[in-house]
mmCIF file of C-alpha atoms and ligand atoms in Angstrom:
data_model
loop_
_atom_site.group_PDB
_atom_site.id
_atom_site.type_symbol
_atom_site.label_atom_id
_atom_site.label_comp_id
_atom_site.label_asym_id
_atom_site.label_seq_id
_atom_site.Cartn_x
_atom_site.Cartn_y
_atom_site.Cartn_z
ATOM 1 C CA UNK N 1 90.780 103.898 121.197
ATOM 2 C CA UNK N 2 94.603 103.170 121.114
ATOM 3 C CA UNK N 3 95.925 100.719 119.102
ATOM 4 C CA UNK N 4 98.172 97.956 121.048
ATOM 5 C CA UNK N 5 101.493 97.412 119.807
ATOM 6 C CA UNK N 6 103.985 94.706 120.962
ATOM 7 C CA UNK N 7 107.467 95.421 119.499
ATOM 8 C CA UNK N 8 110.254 92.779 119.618
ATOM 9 C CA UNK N 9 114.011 94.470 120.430
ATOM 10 C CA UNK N 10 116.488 92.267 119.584
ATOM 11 C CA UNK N 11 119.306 93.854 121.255
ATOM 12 C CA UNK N 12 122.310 92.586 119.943
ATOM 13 C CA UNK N 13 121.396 89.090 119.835
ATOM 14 C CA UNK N 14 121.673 86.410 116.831
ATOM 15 C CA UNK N 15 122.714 86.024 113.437
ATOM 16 C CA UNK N 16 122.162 85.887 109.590
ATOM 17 C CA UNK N 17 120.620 82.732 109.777
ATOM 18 C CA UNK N 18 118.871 83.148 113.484
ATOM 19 C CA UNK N 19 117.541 86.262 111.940
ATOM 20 C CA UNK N 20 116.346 84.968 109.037
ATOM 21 C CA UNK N 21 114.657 81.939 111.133
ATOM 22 C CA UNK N 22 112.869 84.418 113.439
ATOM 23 C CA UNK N 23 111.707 86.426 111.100
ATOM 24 C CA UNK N 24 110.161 83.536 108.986
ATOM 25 C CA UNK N 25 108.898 82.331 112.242
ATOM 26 C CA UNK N 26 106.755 85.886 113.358
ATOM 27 C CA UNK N 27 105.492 86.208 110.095
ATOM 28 C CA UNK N 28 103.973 82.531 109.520
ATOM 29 C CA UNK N 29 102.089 83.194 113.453
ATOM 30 C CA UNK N 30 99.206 84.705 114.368
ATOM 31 C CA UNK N 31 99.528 88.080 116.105
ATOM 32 C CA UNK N 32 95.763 88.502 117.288
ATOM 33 C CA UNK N 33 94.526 91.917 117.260
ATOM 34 C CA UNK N 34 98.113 93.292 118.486
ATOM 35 C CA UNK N 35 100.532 95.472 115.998
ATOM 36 C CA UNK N 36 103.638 94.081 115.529
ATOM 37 C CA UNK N 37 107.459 95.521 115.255
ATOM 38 C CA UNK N 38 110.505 94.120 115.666
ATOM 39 C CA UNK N 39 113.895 96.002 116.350
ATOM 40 C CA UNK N 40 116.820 94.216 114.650
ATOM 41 C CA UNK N 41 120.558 94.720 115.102
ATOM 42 C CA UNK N 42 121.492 97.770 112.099
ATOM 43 C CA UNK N 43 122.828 95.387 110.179
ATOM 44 C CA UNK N 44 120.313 93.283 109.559
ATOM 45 C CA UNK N 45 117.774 96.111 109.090
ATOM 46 C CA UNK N 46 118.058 95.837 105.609
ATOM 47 C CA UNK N 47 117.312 91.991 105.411
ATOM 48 C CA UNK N 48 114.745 92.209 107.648
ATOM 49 C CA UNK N 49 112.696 94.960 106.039
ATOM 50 C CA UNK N 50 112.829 93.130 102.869
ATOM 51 C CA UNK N 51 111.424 90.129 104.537
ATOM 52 C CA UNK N 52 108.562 92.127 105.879
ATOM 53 C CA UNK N 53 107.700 93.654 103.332
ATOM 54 C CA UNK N 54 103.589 93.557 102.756
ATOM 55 C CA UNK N 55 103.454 91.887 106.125
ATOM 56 C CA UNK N 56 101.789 94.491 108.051
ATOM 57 C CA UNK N 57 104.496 93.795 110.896
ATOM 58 C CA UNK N 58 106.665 97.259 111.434
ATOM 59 C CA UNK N 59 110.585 97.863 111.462
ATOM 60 C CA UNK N 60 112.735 99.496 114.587
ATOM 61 C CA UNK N 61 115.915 100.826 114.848
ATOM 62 C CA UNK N 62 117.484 100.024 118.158
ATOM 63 C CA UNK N 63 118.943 103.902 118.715
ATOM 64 C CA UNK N 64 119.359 106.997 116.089
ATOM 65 C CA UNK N 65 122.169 109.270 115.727
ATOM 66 C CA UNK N 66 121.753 112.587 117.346
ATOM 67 C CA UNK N 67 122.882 114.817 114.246
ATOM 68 C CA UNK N 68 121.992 114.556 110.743
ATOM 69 C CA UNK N 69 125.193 113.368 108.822
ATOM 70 C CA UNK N 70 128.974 113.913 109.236
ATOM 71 C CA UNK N 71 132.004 112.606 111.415
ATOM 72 C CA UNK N 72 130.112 110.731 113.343
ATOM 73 C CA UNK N 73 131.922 107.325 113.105
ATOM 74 C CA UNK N 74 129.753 104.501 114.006
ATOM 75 C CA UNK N 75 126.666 106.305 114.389
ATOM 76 C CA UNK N 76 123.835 105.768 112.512
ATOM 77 C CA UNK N 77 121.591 109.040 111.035
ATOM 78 C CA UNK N 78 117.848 109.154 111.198
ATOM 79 C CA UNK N 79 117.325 109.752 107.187
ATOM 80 C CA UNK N 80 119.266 106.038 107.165
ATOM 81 C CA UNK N 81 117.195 104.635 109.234
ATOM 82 C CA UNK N 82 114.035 105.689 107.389
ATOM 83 C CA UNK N 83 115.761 104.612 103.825
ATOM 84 C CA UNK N 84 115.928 101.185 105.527
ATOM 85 C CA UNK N 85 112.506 100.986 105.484
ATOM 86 C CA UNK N 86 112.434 101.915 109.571
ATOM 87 C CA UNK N 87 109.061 103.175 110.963
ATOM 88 C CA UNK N 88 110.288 103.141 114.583
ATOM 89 C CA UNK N 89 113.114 103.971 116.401
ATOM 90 C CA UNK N 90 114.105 103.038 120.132
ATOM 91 C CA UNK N 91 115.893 106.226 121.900
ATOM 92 C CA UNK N 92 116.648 106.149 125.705
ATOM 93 C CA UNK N 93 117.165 102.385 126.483
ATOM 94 C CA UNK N 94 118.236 101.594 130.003
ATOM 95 C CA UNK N 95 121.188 100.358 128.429
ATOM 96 C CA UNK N 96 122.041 103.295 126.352
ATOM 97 C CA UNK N 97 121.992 104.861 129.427
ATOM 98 C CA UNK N 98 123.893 103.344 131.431
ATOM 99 C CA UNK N 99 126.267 101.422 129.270
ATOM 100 C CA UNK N 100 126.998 104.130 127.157
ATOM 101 C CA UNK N 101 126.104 107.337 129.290
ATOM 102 C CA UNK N 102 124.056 108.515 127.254
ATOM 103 C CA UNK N 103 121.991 111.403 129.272
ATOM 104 C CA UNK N 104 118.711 112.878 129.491
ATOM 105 C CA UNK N 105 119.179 115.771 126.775
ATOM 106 C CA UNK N 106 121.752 113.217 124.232
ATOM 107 C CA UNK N 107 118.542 111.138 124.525
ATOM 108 C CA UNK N 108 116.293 114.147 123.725
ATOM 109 C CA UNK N 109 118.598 115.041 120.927
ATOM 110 C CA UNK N 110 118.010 111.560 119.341
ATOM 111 C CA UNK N 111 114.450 111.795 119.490
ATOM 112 C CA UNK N 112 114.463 115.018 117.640
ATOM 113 C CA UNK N 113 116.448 113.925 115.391
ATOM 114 C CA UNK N 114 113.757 110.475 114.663
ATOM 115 C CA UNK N 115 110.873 113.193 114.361
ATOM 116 C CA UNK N 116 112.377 115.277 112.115
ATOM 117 C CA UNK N 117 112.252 112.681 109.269
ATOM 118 C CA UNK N 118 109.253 111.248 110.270
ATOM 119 C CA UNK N 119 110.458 108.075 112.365
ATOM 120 C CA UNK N 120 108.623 107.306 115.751
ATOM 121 C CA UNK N 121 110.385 107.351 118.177
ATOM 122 C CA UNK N 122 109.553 104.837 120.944
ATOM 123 C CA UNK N 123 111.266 106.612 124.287
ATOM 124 C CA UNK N 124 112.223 104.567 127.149
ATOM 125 C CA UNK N 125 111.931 106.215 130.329
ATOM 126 C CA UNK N 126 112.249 104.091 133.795
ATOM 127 C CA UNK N 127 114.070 104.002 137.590
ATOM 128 C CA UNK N 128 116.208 101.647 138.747
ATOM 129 C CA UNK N 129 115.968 99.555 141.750
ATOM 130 C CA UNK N 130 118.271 101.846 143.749
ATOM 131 C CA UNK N 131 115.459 105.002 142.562
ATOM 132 C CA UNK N 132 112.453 102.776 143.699
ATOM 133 C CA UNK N 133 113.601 102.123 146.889
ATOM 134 C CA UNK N 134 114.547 105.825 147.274
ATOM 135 C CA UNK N 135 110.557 106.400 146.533
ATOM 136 C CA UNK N 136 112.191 108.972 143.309
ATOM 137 C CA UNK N 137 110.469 106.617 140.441
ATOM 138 C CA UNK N 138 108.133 109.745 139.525
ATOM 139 C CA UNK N 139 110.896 112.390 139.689
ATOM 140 C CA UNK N 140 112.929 109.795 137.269
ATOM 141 C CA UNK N 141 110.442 109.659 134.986
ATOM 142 C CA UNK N 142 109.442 112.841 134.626
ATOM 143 C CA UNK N 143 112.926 113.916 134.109
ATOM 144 C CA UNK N 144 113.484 112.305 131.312
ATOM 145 C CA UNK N 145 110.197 112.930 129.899
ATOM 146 C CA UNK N 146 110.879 116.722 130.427
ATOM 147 C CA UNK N 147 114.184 116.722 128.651
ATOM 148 C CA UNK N 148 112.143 115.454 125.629
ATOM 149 C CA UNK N 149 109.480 117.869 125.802
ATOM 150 C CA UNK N 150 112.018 120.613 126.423
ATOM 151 C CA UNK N 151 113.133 119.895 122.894
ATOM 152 C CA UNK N 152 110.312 118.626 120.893
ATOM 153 C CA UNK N 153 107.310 120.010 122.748
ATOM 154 C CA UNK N 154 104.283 118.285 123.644
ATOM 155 C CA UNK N 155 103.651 117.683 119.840
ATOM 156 C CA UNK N 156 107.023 115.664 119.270
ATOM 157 C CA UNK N 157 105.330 113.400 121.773
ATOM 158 C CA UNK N 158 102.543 113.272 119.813
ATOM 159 C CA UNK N 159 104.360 111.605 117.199
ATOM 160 C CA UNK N 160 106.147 108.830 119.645
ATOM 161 C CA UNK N 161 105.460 106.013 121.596
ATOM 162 C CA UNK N 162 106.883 105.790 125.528
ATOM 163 C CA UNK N 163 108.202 102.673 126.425
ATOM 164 C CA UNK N 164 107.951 102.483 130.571
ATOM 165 C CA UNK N 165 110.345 99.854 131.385
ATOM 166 C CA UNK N 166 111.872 99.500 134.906
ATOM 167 C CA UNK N 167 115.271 99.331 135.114
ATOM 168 C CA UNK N 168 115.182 96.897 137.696
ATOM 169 C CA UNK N 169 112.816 94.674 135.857
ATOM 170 C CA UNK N 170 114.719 94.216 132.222
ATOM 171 C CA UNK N 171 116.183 90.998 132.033
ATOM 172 C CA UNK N 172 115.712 89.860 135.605
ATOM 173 C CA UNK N 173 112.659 87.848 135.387
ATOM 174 C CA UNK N 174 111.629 90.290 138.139
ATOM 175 C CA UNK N 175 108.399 91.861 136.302
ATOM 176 C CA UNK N 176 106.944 94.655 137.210
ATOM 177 C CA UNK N 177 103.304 93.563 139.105
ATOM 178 C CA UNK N 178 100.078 95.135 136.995
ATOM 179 C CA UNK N 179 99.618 97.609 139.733
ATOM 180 C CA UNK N 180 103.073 98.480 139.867
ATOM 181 C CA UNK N 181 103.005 99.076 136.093
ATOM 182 C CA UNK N 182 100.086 100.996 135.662
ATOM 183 C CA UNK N 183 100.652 102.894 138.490
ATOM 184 C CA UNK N 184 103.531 105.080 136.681
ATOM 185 C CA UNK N 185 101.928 104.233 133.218
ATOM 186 C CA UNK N 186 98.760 106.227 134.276
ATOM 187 C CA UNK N 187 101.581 109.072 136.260
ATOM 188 C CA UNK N 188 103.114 108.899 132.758
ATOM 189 C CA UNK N 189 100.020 109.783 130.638
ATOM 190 C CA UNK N 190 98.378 112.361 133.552
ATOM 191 C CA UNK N 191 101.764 114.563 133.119
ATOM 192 C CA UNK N 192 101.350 114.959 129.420
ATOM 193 C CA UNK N 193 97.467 115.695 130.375
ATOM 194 C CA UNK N 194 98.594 118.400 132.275
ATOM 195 C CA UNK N 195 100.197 119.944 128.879
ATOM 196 C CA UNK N 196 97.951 118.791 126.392
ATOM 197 C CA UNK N 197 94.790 115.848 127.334
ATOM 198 C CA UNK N 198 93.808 115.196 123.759
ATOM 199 C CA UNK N 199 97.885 113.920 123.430
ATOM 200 C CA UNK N 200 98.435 112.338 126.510
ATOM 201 C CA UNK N 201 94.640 109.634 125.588
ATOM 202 C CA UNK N 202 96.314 109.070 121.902
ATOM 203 C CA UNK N 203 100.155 107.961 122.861
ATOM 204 C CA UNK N 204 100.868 104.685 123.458
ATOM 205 C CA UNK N 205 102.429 103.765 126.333
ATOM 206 C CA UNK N 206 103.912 100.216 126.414
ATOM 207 C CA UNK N 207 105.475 98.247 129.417
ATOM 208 C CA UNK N 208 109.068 96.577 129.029
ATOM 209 C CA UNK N 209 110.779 94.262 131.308
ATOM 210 C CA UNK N 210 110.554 90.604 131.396
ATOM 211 C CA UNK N 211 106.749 90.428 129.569
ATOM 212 C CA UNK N 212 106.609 87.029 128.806
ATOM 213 C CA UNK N 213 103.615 84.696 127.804
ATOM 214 C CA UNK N 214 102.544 83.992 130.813
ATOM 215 C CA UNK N 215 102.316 87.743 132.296
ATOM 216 C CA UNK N 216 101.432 89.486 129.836
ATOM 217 C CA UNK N 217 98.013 89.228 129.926
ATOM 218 C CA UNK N 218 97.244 90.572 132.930
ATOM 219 C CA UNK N 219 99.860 93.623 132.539
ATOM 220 C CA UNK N 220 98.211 94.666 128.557
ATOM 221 C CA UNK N 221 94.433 94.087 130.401
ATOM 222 C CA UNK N 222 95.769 97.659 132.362
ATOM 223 C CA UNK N 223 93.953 100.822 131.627
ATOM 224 C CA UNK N 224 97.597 102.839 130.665
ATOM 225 C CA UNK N 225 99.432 99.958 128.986
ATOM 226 C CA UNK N 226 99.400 99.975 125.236
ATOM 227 C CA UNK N 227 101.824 97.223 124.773
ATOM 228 C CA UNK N 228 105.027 95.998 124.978
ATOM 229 C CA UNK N 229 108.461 96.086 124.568
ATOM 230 C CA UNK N 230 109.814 92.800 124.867
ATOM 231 C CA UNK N 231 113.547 91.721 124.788
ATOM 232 C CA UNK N 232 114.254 87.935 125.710
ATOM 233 C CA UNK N 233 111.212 86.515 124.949
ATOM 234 C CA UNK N 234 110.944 88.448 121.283
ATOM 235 C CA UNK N 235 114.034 86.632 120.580
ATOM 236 C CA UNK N 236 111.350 83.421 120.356
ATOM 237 C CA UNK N 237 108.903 83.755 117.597
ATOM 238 C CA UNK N 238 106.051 81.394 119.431
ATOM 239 C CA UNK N 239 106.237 83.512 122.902
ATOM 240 C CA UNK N 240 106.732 86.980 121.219
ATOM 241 C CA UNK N 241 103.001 85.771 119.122
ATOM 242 C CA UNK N 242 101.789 84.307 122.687
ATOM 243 C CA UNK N 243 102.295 87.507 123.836
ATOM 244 C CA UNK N 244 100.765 89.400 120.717
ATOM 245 C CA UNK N 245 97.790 86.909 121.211
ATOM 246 C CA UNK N 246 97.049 87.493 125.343
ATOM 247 C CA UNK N 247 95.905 91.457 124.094
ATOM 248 C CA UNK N 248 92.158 90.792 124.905
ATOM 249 C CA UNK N 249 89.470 93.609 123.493
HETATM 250 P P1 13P I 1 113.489 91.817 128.726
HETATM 251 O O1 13P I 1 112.140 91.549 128.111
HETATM 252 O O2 13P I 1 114.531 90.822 128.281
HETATM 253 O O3 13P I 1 113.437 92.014 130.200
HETATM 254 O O4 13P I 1 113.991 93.211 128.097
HETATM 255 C C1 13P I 1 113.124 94.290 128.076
HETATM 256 C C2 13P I 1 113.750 95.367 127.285
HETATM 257 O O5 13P I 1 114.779 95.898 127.632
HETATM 258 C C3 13P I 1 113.084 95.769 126.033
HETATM 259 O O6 13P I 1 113.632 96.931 125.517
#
């Protein structure tokens, strides 16, 4: 019933040419049955969504600004983003975060901002190590997934896709195992059940943290995941279509 979507975030990685080369790359491949986006740096958003234009594969913004226009040097507004040719746009990264504090209701505040001009928002939401070990993955989660409903309600969910990606797992090589995954993938989706059950079986949830070819398989055969968000291995064109391709139905 949902549609599988593996989305490609760049992070700030590459350049003009690399860009251009990866691009070229995704688009000659074959995805399988998966939906494709990838999330360039902003500045090559423009370049990009030319390139995929009539491709069928989807364009991501890597964050949103939290208010509509104005002093807000360096930020980037939601209206932008969808000129651009953006259909997606990433709010909540682990990196965000924690690199540049952004908290639970900035994060909400971003997403708000994506809905209101019709971007989808993909929201990350995940624990770190420290919050594993401390058995408070569930309370971390749903945290951040209340801050968001506190804003947009259950129906700005509606019009999002979650990104579960462990903290602990991004970059690492230290994937999350299929039961590990799923486990808080199917916690995610029986929270917004509670609220509204007809939402929580449409939204996507994807998994993020070091999906790569050879794992991802077994992690997109789980009941709750929907996809992925990949970072390293997007930054390949053959493994990010290796993993399009491993999405079995
Ligand atoms: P890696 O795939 O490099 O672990 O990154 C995952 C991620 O952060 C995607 O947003």
């Amino acid at each position: 019933m949902r549609s599988v979507l593996i989305a490609g975030n760049w992070k700030m990685n590459g350049n003009m040419q690399s860009v251009i080369e990866l691009v070229e790359g995704i688009k000659a491949g074959d995805p399988g049955k998966a939906k494709l986006a990838v999330c360039p740096p902003a500045v090559y958003l423009m370049k990009v969504g030319g390139m995929l234009d009539d491709s069928g594969i989807a364009l991501g913004s890597q964050n949103v600004c939290d208010h509509e226009s104005g002093a807000y040097t360096g930020e980037i507004s939601a209206a932008m983003l969808k000129e651009c040719g953006c259909r997606y746009a990433i709010v909540g990264h682990s990196e965000r975060r924690s690199h540049y504090l952004e908290s639970d209701q900035l994060v909400a505040a971003r997403f708000a901002m994506a809905i209101a001009v019709g971007l989808t928002p993909i929201l990350c939401v995940g624990e770190t190590l420290l919050e594993r070990e401390q058995g408070v993955t569930e309370a971390v989660v749903a945290r951040q997934l209340d801050a968001v409903i506190e804003l947009s309600g259950i129906g700005g969910i509606a019009g999002s896709v979650i990104a579960y990606e462990p903290v602990w797992a991004i970059g690492t090589g230290k994937v999350a195992s299929p039961e590990q995954a799923q486990a808080v993938h199917a916690f995610i989706r029986g929270k917004l059940a509670a609220v509204d059950s007809e939402i929580a079986k449409r939204v996507q949830i994807l998994y993020g943290g070091s999906m790569n070819p050879s794992n991802a398989a077994e992690l997109l055969s789980q009941a709750d995941i929907d996809g992925g968000l990949i970072g390293g291995a997007s930054l390949k064109a053959d493994d990010f279509l290796a993993i399009a391709r491993s999405v079995q139905e």
